[in-house]
């Protein structure tokens, strides 16, 4: 080729060495390295065919099978790079030494030529996203075939560098008055890049997009269409591989899969965030959306999002759907209509032998409730009264047994955050016989 001859010509002009000697020397080197134009090696025509057909069962959906472009790197068994080409489409024809073994590496849909000189250079190849949904050059793929002999057709199976997270909703366990409408979906801590060969993980916060791959209201519509069992359709999200290993603390539920505030994984562990329009008898999200968040992985203790995998996640809220108070369920935008009542309340004079029934009502009823166990037990030990709890836990029945003062304290927690106090004074009855 002309580009190969020019440097040799220039070199010869700068020296006084005979041209024939150098030509012979260079040809010998090329023969040793396995270059195609020299030597007596028999060459075979091969057709390299790139195919996603080797993808595993857990792969992302097959609609993206198209291979738009490919970088193909052909290494001989000595480690010499015989071919490095950038082609359009899914086929490449060339010739290879018939009895020589090869390793062929491929990067597909990267949208640009990639420079590689050695096998070690392959480790540095990354697919980069300009923004979280920038798959305009096609779904990025990679693959290799090792220790192969030339044949008429060489198939290189490719796998995708991204994963698909498929979401659905099961509303069958929600209270009848609760309505949850999905408005948005997005990937949190969405990787900006992925290694072409080997495993890939985000190492620091700069390696993630603050807001990742998203779906808006219209794209989320299948999640709001439920059958008679309360089960919705499906919507998918796409993200590049991010293998973060095991989740700390070995959690056994989604509710336990929450990272502490100062944990570095908060900025690099990938998760899904769902924006929900919420309405119930007591609460609404009129000032924003209720946010559900959860980390991805094969199990509760797994934080890996692996390439070429499909993760099926069914979101199943229960009861009010918002009883959990944590990073997982962000209720900042909820407006809750609350009530609280305790009867009787305030100050009450009683006598030994009297019976008093104290009862609390509040809404929403799913708010946590504290019935004053500590205060009740303390007054019982002091001999002021005996008590029996109501079966539903919302009240208590006192029997006055001694003189002194006592109290009953009850409280409904978030979002009610109200309490009641009954102060009891057991007075002596002068007319009562001893």
CSV table of C-alpha atoms in Angstrom, one decimal:
chain,number,residue,atom,x,y,z
A,1,UNK,CA,0.0,0.0,0.0
A,2,UNK,CA,1.2,3.5,-0.7
A,3,UNK,CA,1.0,4.6,2.9
A,4,UNK,CA,3.4,1.8,3.9
A,5,UNK,CA,5.9,2.5,1.2
A,6,UNK,CA,6.4,6.3,1.8
A,7,UNK,CA,8.0,6.0,5.2
A,8,UNK,CA,10.5,3.4,3.9
A,9,UNK,CA,11.4,5.7,0.9
A,10,UNK,CA,12.0,8.7,3.2
A,11,UNK,CA,14.1,6.6,5.5
A,12,UNK,CA,16.2,5.3,2.6
A,13,UNK,CA,16.8,8.9,1.3
A,14,UNK,CA,18.1,9.9,4.8
A,15,UNK,CA,20.6,7.0,4.9
A,16,UNK,CA,23.2,5.7,2.6
A,17,UNK,CA,22.2,2.1,3.0
A,18,UNK,CA,21.3,0.2,-0.1
A,19,UNK,CA,17.7,0.1,-1.0
A,20,UNK,CA,17.5,-3.6,-1.8
A,21,UNK,CA,18.9,-4.5,1.6
A,22,UNK,CA,16.2,-2.6,3.4
A,23,UNK,CA,13.4,-3.8,1.2
A,24,UNK,CA,14.4,-7.4,1.8
A,25,UNK,CA,14.7,-6.7,5.6
A,26,UNK,CA,11.2,-5.1,5.8
A,27,UNK,CA,9.6,-7.9,3.8
A,28,UNK,CA,11.1,-10.5,6.2
A,29,UNK,CA,9.7,-8.6,9.2
A,30,UNK,CA,6.2,-8.5,7.6
A,31,UNK,CA,6.4,-12.2,6.9
A,32,UNK,CA,7.2,-13.0,10.5
A,33,UNK,CA,4.4,-10.7,11.7
A,34,UNK,CA,1.8,-12.5,9.5
A,35,UNK,CA,1.0,-9.6,7.2
A,36,UNK,CA,-1.2,-10.6,4.4
A,37,UNK,CA,0.9,-9.7,1.3
A,38,UNK,CA,4.1,-11.6,2.1
A,39,UNK,CA,5.2,-15.2,2.4
A,40,UNK,CA,3.9,-18.5,1.2
A,41,UNK,CA,1.0,-18.9,3.7
A,42,UNK,CA,-2.2,-20.0,2.0
A,43,UNK,CA,-4.9,-17.5,2.5
A,44,UNK,CA,-8.6,-18.2,2.8
A,45,UNK,CA,-11.5,-15.8,2.1
A,46,UNK,CA,-13.7,-15.4,5.1
A,47,UNK,CA,-17.0,-13.6,5.7
A,48,UNK,CA,-17.3,-12.3,9.3
A,49,UNK,CA,-21.0,-12.1,10.2
A,50,UNK,CA,-22.1,-10.2,13.3
A,51,UNK,CA,-25.2,-11.4,15.0
A,52,UNK,CA,-27.1,-10.8,18.3
A,53,UNK,CA,-28.4,-14.4,18.1
A,54,UNK,CA,-26.1,-15.5,20.8
A,55,UNK,CA,-27.9,-13.3,23.4
A,56,UNK,CA,-29.0,-15.0,26.6
A,57,UNK,CA,-32.6,-15.6,27.7
A,58,UNK,CA,-32.4,-12.6,30.1
A,59,UNK,CA,-31.5,-10.2,27.3
A,60,UNK,CA,-33.1,-6.9,26.5
A,61,UNK,CA,-35.9,-6.9,24.0
A,62,UNK,CA,-35.1,-8.1,20.5
A,63,UNK,CA,-36.5,-5.1,18.7
A,64,UNK,CA,-33.0,-3.5,18.7
A,65,UNK,CA,-31.3,-6.2,16.8
A,66,UNK,CA,-30.0,-3.8,14.1
A,67,UNK,CA,-26.2,-3.5,13.7
A,68,UNK,CA,-25.5,-0.1,12.2
A,69,UNK,CA,-21.7,-0.1,12.3
A,70,UNK,CA,-18.9,-2.1,13.8
A,71,UNK,CA,-15.2,-1.9,14.8
A,72,UNK,CA,-13.6,-5.3,14.1
A,73,UNK,CA,-10.2,-6.1,15.6
A,74,UNK,CA,-8.5,-9.4,14.3
A,75,UNK,CA,-5.5,-10.6,16.3
A,76,UNK,CA,-3.3,-13.5,15.2
A,77,UNK,CA,-2.3,-16.2,17.7
A,78,UNK,CA,1.0,-14.4,18.2
A,79,UNK,CA,-0.9,-11.3,19.5
A,80,UNK,CA,-0.3,-9.3,16.4
A,81,UNK,CA,-3.1,-7.0,15.2
A,82,UNK,CA,-3.7,-8.1,11.6
A,83,UNK,CA,-6.8,-6.1,10.9
A,84,UNK,CA,-8.5,-3.1,12.5
A,85,UNK,CA,-11.5,-1.9,10.5
A,86,UNK,CA,-14.6,0.2,10.8
A,87,UNK,CA,-17.5,-1.0,8.7
A,88,UNK,CA,-21.1,-0.2,8.1
A,89,UNK,CA,-23.6,-3.0,8.5
A,90,UNK,CA,-23.2,-6.5,10.0
A,91,UNK,CA,-20.7,-8.2,7.6
A,92,UNK,CA,-17.1,-7.9,6.7
A,93,UNK,CA,-15.2,-9.9,4.0
A,94,UNK,CA,-11.5,-10.4,4.2
A,95,UNK,CA,-8.7,-13.0,3.8
A,96,UNK,CA,-6.9,-14.7,6.7
A,97,UNK,CA,-4.0,-17.2,6.8
A,98,UNK,CA,-5.7,-20.6,6.4
A,99,UNK,CA,-4.0,-22.6,9.2
A,100,UNK,CA,-3.5,-19.7,11.7
A,101,UNK,CA,-5.7,-19.2,14.7
A,102,UNK,CA,-7.3,-15.9,15.5
A,103,UNK,CA,-9.1,-13.9,18.2
A,104,UNK,CA,-11.7,-11.5,16.7
A,105,UNK,CA,-13.1,-8.7,18.9
A,106,UNK,CA,-16.1,-6.5,17.8
A,107,UNK,CA,-17.7,-3.3,19.1
A,108,UNK,CA,-21.0,-2.6,17.3
A,109,UNK,CA,-23.0,0.6,17.2
A,110,UNK,CA,-20.4,2.9,18.7
A,111,UNK,CA,-20.9,5.4,15.9
A,112,UNK,CA,-17.1,6.1,15.3
A,113,UNK,CA,-13.8,4.4,14.4
A,114,UNK,CA,-11.8,3.2,17.4
A,115,UNK,CA,-8.0,3.0,17.4
A,116,UNK,CA,-6.5,-0.1,18.8
A,117,UNK,CA,-2.9,-1.4,18.6
A,118,UNK,CA,-2.7,-4.1,21.2
A,119,UNK,CA,-4.9,-6.5,23.2
A,120,UNK,CA,-4.4,-4.3,26.2
A,121,UNK,CA,-6.0,-1.4,24.3
A,122,UNK,CA,-9.3,-3.3,24.3
A,123,UNK,CA,-9.6,-2.9,28.0
A,124,UNK,CA,-9.8,0.9,27.7
A,125,UNK,CA,-12.6,0.9,25.1
A,126,UNK,CA,-15.8,2.5,26.5
A,127,UNK,CA,-19.1,3.4,25.1
A,128,UNK,CA,-20.1,6.9,26.2
A,129,UNK,CA,-23.5,8.6,26.3
A,130,UNK,CA,-23.8,12.3,25.6
A,131,UNK,CA,-27.1,12.2,27.4
A,132,UNK,CA,-29.0,9.3,29.1
A,133,UNK,CA,-31.2,8.4,26.0
A,134,UNK,CA,-28.5,8.9,23.3
A,135,UNK,CA,-28.8,5.5,21.6
A,136,UNK,CA,-29.1,7.2,18.2
A,137,UNK,CA,-26.3,5.0,16.8
A,138,UNK,CA,-28.1,1.9,17.9
A,139,UNK,CA,-27.9,-0.3,21.0
A,140,UNK,CA,-24.2,-0.7,21.8
A,141,UNK,CA,-22.9,-4.3,21.6
A,142,UNK,CA,-19.7,-6.1,21.9
A,143,UNK,CA,-18.4,-9.7,21.5
A,144,UNK,CA,-15.5,-11.9,20.6
A,145,UNK,CA,-14.6,-15.2,19.1
A,146,UNK,CA,-11.3,-16.7,20.3
A,147,UNK,CA,-8.9,-19.3,19.0
A,148,UNK,CA,-10.7,-19.9,15.7
A,149,UNK,CA,-9.5,-21.1,12.4
A,150,UNK,CA,-10.6,-19.2,9.2
A,151,UNK,CA,-13.7,-20.6,7.5
A,152,UNK,CA,-16.0,-19.5,4.8
A,153,UNK,CA,-18.3,-17.8,7.4
A,154,UNK,CA,-17.3,-16.8,10.9
A,155,UNK,CA,-20.2,-15.8,13.2
A,156,UNK,CA,-19.4,-13.4,16.1
A,157,UNK,CA,-22.2,-13.4,18.7
A,158,UNK,CA,-22.7,-9.9,20.2
A,159,UNK,CA,-24.3,-9.0,23.6
A,160,UNK,CA,-25.7,-5.6,24.5
A,161,UNK,CA,-23.9,-3.4,27.0
A,162,UNK,CA,-27.2,-2.2,28.5
A,163,UNK,CA,-30.0,-3.8,30.5
A,164,UNK,CA,-33.7,-3.5,30.3
A,165,UNK,CA,-35.8,-2.9,33.4
A,166,UNK,CA,-39.4,-3.9,32.9
A,167,UNK,CA,-41.9,-2.4,35.3
A,168,UNK,CA,-45.5,-3.3,36.1
A,169,UNK,CA,-48.0,-2.4,38.8
A,170,UNK,CA,-50.2,-4.7,41.0
A,171,UNK,CA,-52.8,-2.6,42.8
A,172,UNK,CA,-54.8,-5.5,44.1
A,173,UNK,CA,-53.7,-4.9,47.7
A,174,UNK,CA,-54.5,-1.2,47.9
A,175,UNK,CA,-57.3,0.2,50.0
A,176,UNK,CA,-60.4,0.9,47.9
A,177,UNK,CA,-60.2,4.6,48.3
A,178,UNK,CA,-56.7,4.9,47.0
A,179,UNK,CA,-55.9,5.9,43.5
A,180,UNK,CA,-52.3,5.8,42.2
A,181,UNK,CA,-51.5,7.1,38.7
A,182,UNK,CA,-48.0,6.8,37.3
A,183,UNK,CA,-46.8,10.1,35.9
A,184,UNK,CA,-43.1,9.4,35.2
A,185,UNK,CA,-40.3,6.9,35.4
A,186,UNK,CA,-36.6,7.5,35.5
A,187,UNK,CA,-33.3,5.8,36.2
A,188,UNK,CA,-31.4,7.4,39.1
A,189,UNK,CA,-27.6,7.3,39.0
A,190,UNK,CA,-27.7,6.3,35.4
A,191,UNK,CA,-24.1,5.4,34.1
A,192,UNK,CA,-22.5,7.7,31.5
A,193,UNK,CA,-20.3,5.0,30.1
A,194,UNK,CA,-19.7,1.3,29.9
A,195,UNK,CA,-16.6,-0.8,29.2
A,196,UNK,CA,-16.9,-2.7,25.9
A,197,UNK,CA,-15.1,-5.8,27.3
A,198,UNK,CA,-15.1,-7.1,30.8
A,199,UNK,CA,-17.4,-5.9,33.6
A,200,UNK,CA,-18.3,-2.2,34.2
A,201,UNK,CA,-19.1,-0.3,37.3
A,202,UNK,CA,-19.4,3.4,38.1
A,203,UNK,CA,-16.6,4.4,40.5
A,204,UNK,CA,-17.6,8.0,41.4
A,205,UNK,CA,-20.5,10.4,41.2
A,206,UNK,CA,-19.2,12.0,38.0
A,207,UNK,CA,-19.7,8.7,36.2
A,208,UNK,CA,-23.5,9.1,36.5
A,209,UNK,CA,-26.2,11.4,35.1
A,210,UNK,CA,-28.1,13.2,37.8
A,211,UNK,CA,-31.3,12.3,35.9
A,212,UNK,CA,-31.2,9.2,33.8
A,213,UNK,CA,-33.3,7.5,31.1
A,214,UNK,CA,-36.9,8.7,31.5
A,215,UNK,CA,-40.5,7.9,30.5
A,216,UNK,CA,-43.2,10.6,30.6
A,217,UNK,CA,-46.9,10.4,31.3
A,218,UNK,CA,-48.0,9.1,27.9
A,219,UNK,CA,-45.3,6.6,27.8
A,220,UNK,CA,-46.3,5.4,31.3
A,221,UNK,CA,-49.9,4.8,30.3
A,222,UNK,CA,-49.7,1.0,30.3
A,223,UNK,CA,-48.9,1.1,34.0
A,224,UNK,CA,-52.3,2.9,34.6
A,225,UNK,CA,-54.4,0.3,32.7
A,226,UNK,CA,-55.2,-2.6,35.0
A,227,UNK,CA,-57.2,-5.8,34.5
A,228,UNK,CA,-59.8,-7.1,36.9
A,229,UNK,CA,-57.1,-8.4,39.2
A,230,UNK,CA,-55.5,-5.0,39.5
A,231,UNK,CA,-52.5,-5.8,37.4
A,232,UNK,CA,-51.2,-3.4,34.8
A,233,UNK,CA,-49.3,-3.5,31.6
A,234,UNK,CA,-45.5,-3.1,31.3
A,235,UNK,CA,-43.1,-0.2,30.5
A,236,UNK,CA,-39.4,-0.6,30.1
A,237,UNK,CA,-36.3,1.6,30.9
A,238,UNK,CA,-32.8,1.1,29.5
A,239,UNK,CA,-29.5,1.7,31.2
A,240,UNK,CA,-25.8,0.7,30.7
A,241,UNK,CA,-24.2,-1.9,33.0
A,242,UNK,CA,-23.4,-0.9,36.5
A,243,UNK,CA,-22.2,-3.8,38.7
A,244,UNK,CA,-21.9,-2.6,42.3
A,245,UNK,CA,-21.8,-6.0,44.0
A,246,UNK,CA,-23.7,-6.9,47.2
A,247,UNK,CA,-25.9,-4.4,49.0
A,248,UNK,CA,-24.7,-3.6,52.5
A,249,UNK,CA,-26.4,-5.1,55.5
A,250,UNK,CA,-27.8,-8.1,53.6
A,251,UNK,CA,-31.4,-6.8,53.5
A,252,UNK,CA,-34.3,-9.3,53.2
A,253,UNK,CA,-36.9,-6.9,51.6
A,254,UNK,CA,-37.1,-3.8,49.5
A,255,UNK,CA,-38.0,-1.8,52.6
A,256,UNK,CA,-34.6,-2.7,54.0
A,257,UNK,CA,-32.7,-1.9,50.9
A,258,UNK,CA,-31.9,1.7,51.9
A,259,UNK,CA,-28.5,3.2,52.0
A,260,UNK,CA,-27.4,5.5,55.0
A,261,UNK,CA,-27.2,9.2,54.3
A,262,UNK,CA,-23.4,9.2,54.2
A,263,UNK,CA,-22.9,6.0,52.2
A,264,UNK,CA,-21.0,6.6,48.9
A,265,UNK,CA,-23.3,4.2,47.1
A,266,UNK,CA,-26.0,6.9,47.3
A,267,UNK,CA,-24.3,8.6,44.3
A,268,UNK,CA,-23.4,5.5,42.3
A,269,UNK,CA,-25.9,2.7,42.9
A,270,UNK,CA,-28.5,2.7,40.2
A,271,UNK,CA,-32.2,2.8,41.1
A,272,UNK,CA,-35.6,3.4,39.6
A,273,UNK,CA,-37.8,6.4,40.6
A,274,UNK,CA,-41.5,6.4,40.0
A,275,UNK,CA,-43.5,9.7,40.1
A,276,UNK,CA,-47.1,9.0,41.2
A,277,UNK,CA,-50.2,11.2,41.3
A,278,UNK,CA,-51.8,10.1,44.6
A,279,UNK,CA,-55.4,10.4,45.8
A,280,UNK,CA,-57.2,8.9,48.8
A,281,UNK,CA,-59.8,9.9,51.4
A,282,UNK,CA,-57.1,11.6,53.4
A,283,UNK,CA,-54.2,12.6,51.2
A,284,UNK,CA,-53.4,13.9,47.7
A,285,UNK,CA,-50.3,14.9,45.7
A,286,UNK,CA,-51.8,18.1,44.3
A,287,UNK,CA,-48.6,20.0,45.1
A,288,UNK,CA,-46.4,17.5,43.2
A,289,UNK,CA,-45.9,13.7,43.0
A,290,UNK,CA,-45.4,10.9,45.4
A,291,UNK,CA,-42.0,9.3,44.7
A,292,UNK,CA,-41.4,5.6,44.9
A,293,UNK,CA,-37.7,4.5,44.7
A,294,UNK,CA,-36.0,1.1,44.7
A,295,UNK,CA,-32.7,-0.3,43.8
A,296,UNK,CA,-32.3,-2.9,41.1
A,297,UNK,CA,-30.6,-6.3,41.3
A,298,UNK,CA,-31.4,-10.1,41.1
A,299,UNK,CA,-32.2,-10.2,44.8
A,300,UNK,CA,-32.7,-8.0,47.9
A,301,UNK,CA,-29.0,-8.2,48.7
A,302,UNK,CA,-27.8,-7.6,45.1
A,303,UNK,CA,-26.9,-4.2,43.7
A,304,UNK,CA,-25.7,-5.3,40.2
A,305,UNK,CA,-27.3,-4.2,37.0
A,306,UNK,CA,-25.7,-6.5,34.5
A,307,UNK,CA,-25.3,-6.0,30.7
A,308,UNK,CA,-27.6,-7.9,28.4
A,309,UNK,CA,-30.1,-8.7,31.1
A,310,UNK,CA,-33.8,-8.1,31.6
A,311,UNK,CA,-35.1,-7.3,35.1
A,312,UNK,CA,-38.8,-7.8,35.7
A,313,UNK,CA,-40.1,-5.7,38.7
A,314,UNK,CA,-43.7,-5.6,39.9
A,315,UNK,CA,-44.5,-2.7,42.2
A,316,UNK,CA,-47.1,-3.9,44.7
A,317,UNK,CA,-48.2,-1.1,47.1
A,318,UNK,CA,-50.3,-2.2,50.1
A,319,UNK,CA,-53.1,-0.6,52.1
A,320,UNK,CA,-52.7,3.2,51.8
A,321,UNK,CA,-49.6,2.7,49.7
A,322,UNK,CA,-47.7,5.3,51.7
A,323,UNK,CA,-47.2,3.8,55.1
A,324,UNK,CA,-43.5,3.5,54.7
A,325,UNK,CA,-41.6,6.6,55.8
A,326,UNK,CA,-38.1,6.5,54.2
A,327,UNK,CA,-36.0,7.3,51.2
A,328,UNK,CA,-38.0,4.6,49.3
A,329,UNK,CA,-41.3,6.5,49.6
A,330,UNK,CA,-40.8,10.2,49.5
A,331,UNK,CA,-44.1,11.9,50.7
A,332,UNK,CA,-42.8,15.5,50.6
A,333,UNK,CA,-45.4,16.6,48.1
A,334,UNK,CA,-48.4,15.0,49.7
A,335,UNK,CA,-51.1,17.2,51.3
A,336,UNK,CA,-52.9,15.2,53.9
A,337,UNK,CA,-56.3,16.0,55.5
A,338,UNK,CA,-55.9,15.0,59.1
A,339,UNK,CA,-58.2,14.8,62.2
A,340,UNK,CA,-57.6,13.8,65.8
A,341,UNK,CA,-59.9,13.5,68.8
A,342,UNK,CA,-59.5,12.1,72.3
A,343,UNK,CA,-62.5,11.7,74.6
A,344,UNK,CA,-62.5,12.6,77.4
A,345,UNK,CA,-59.5,15.0,77.4
A,346,UNK,CA,-58.2,17.7,79.7
A,347,UNK,CA,-58.8,17.6,83.5
A,348,UNK,CA,-61.1,15.2,85.2
A,349,UNK,CA,-61.9,14.6,88.9
A,350,UNK,CA,-62.8,11.0,89.8
A,351,UNK,CA,-63.4,8.8,92.8
A,352,UNK,CA,-62.3,5.3,93.8
A,353,UNK,CA,-64.4,2.7,92.0
A,354,UNK,CA,-65.2,4.9,89.0
A,355,UNK,CA,-64.8,3.5,85.6
A,356,UNK,CA,-63.6,5.8,82.7
A,357,UNK,CA,-63.5,4.8,79.0
A,358,UNK,CA,-60.9,6.9,77.0
A,359,UNK,CA,-61.1,6.6,73.3
A,360,UNK,CA,-59.1,8.1,70.3
A,361,UNK,CA,-60.1,8.6,66.7
A,362,UNK,CA,-57.9,10.0,64.0
A,363,UNK,CA,-57.5,10.1,60.2
A,364,UNK,CA,-55.9,8.9,58.2
A,365,UNK,CA,-56.2,5.7,60.1
A,366,UNK,CA,-52.9,4.3,58.8
A,367,UNK,CA,-51.0,6.9,60.8
A,368,UNK,CA,-48.9,5.2,63.5
A,369,UNK,CA,-50.5,5.4,67.0
A,370,UNK,CA,-49.1,5.5,70.5
A,371,UNK,CA,-51.5,4.5,73.2
A,372,UNK,CA,-49.6,5.7,76.2
A,373,UNK,CA,-48.5,2.3,77.5
A,374,UNK,CA,-45.6,3.7,79.5
A,375,UNK,CA,-47.8,6.2,81.4
A,376,UNK,CA,-50.6,3.7,82.0
A,377,UNK,CA,-48.2,1.1,83.4
A,378,UNK,CA,-46.6,3.7,85.7
A,379,UNK,CA,-49.9,4.8,87.2
A,380,UNK,CA,-51.0,1.2,87.6
A,381,UNK,CA,-47.9,0.4,89.6
A,382,UNK,CA,-48.6,3.4,91.8
A,383,UNK,CA,-52.0,2.0,92.5
A,384,UNK,CA,-54.0,4.8,90.9
A,385,UNK,CA,-56.0,2.5,88.5
A,386,UNK,CA,-56.2,-0.8,86.7
A,387,UNK,CA,-56.6,-0.7,82.9
A,388,UNK,CA,-57.8,-2.9,80.0
A,389,UNK,CA,-57.0,-2.1,76.4
A,390,UNK,CA,-59.7,-2.0,73.8
A,391,UNK,CA,-59.4,-4.8,71.3
A,392,UNK,CA,-58.6,-2.5,68.4
A,393,UNK,CA,-56.0,-0.7,70.5
A,394,UNK,CA,-57.6,2.7,70.1
A,395,UNK,CA,-58.9,3.1,73.6
A,396,UNK,CA,-58.5,2.0,77.2
A,397,UNK,CA,-60.9,1.4,80.1
A,398,UNK,CA,-59.7,2.5,83.6
A,399,UNK,CA,-60.9,1.3,87.0
A,400,UNK,CA,-59.9,3.8,89.7
A,401,UNK,CA,-58.3,2.0,92.7
A,402,UNK,CA,-56.4,4.6,94.8
A,403,UNK,CA,-55.9,8.2,95.7
A,404,UNK,CA,-53.5,10.5,93.9
A,405,UNK,CA,-53.1,11.9,90.4
A,406,UNK,CA,-52.5,10.1,87.1
A,407,UNK,CA,-52.7,10.7,83.4
A,408,UNK,CA,-53.5,9.1,80.0
A,409,UNK,CA,-51.4,10.2,77.0
A,410,UNK,CA,-52.2,9.1,73.4
A,411,UNK,CA,-50.7,10.3,70.1
A,412,UNK,CA,-51.1,9.7,66.3
A,413,UNK,CA,-47.9,10.0,64.3
A,414,UNK,CA,-47.1,11.2,60.8
A,415,UNK,CA,-48.9,12.7,59.0
A,416,UNK,CA,-51.4,13.5,61.8
A,417,UNK,CA,-48.8,14.5,64.5
A,418,UNK,CA,-51.4,15.3,67.2
A,419,UNK,CA,-51.8,14.1,70.7
A,420,UNK,CA,-54.2,14.2,73.6
A,421,UNK,CA,-53.8,14.2,77.4
A,422,UNK,CA,-56.3,13.4,80.2
A,423,UNK,CA,-55.2,14.5,83.7
A,424,UNK,CA,-56.9,12.5,86.5
A,425,UNK,CA,-57.3,13.7,90.1
A,426,UNK,CA,-58.7,11.0,92.4
A,427,UNK,CA,-60.5,13.0,95.2
A,428,UNK,CA,-61.5,11.7,98.6
A,429,UNK,CA,-65.3,11.2,99.1
A,430,UNK,CA,-66.2,12.4,102.6
A,431,UNK,CA,-69.6,10.8,102.4
A,432,UNK,CA,-68.1,7.4,101.4
A,433,UNK,CA,-67.9,4.9,104.2
A,434,UNK,CA,-64.5,3.3,104.8
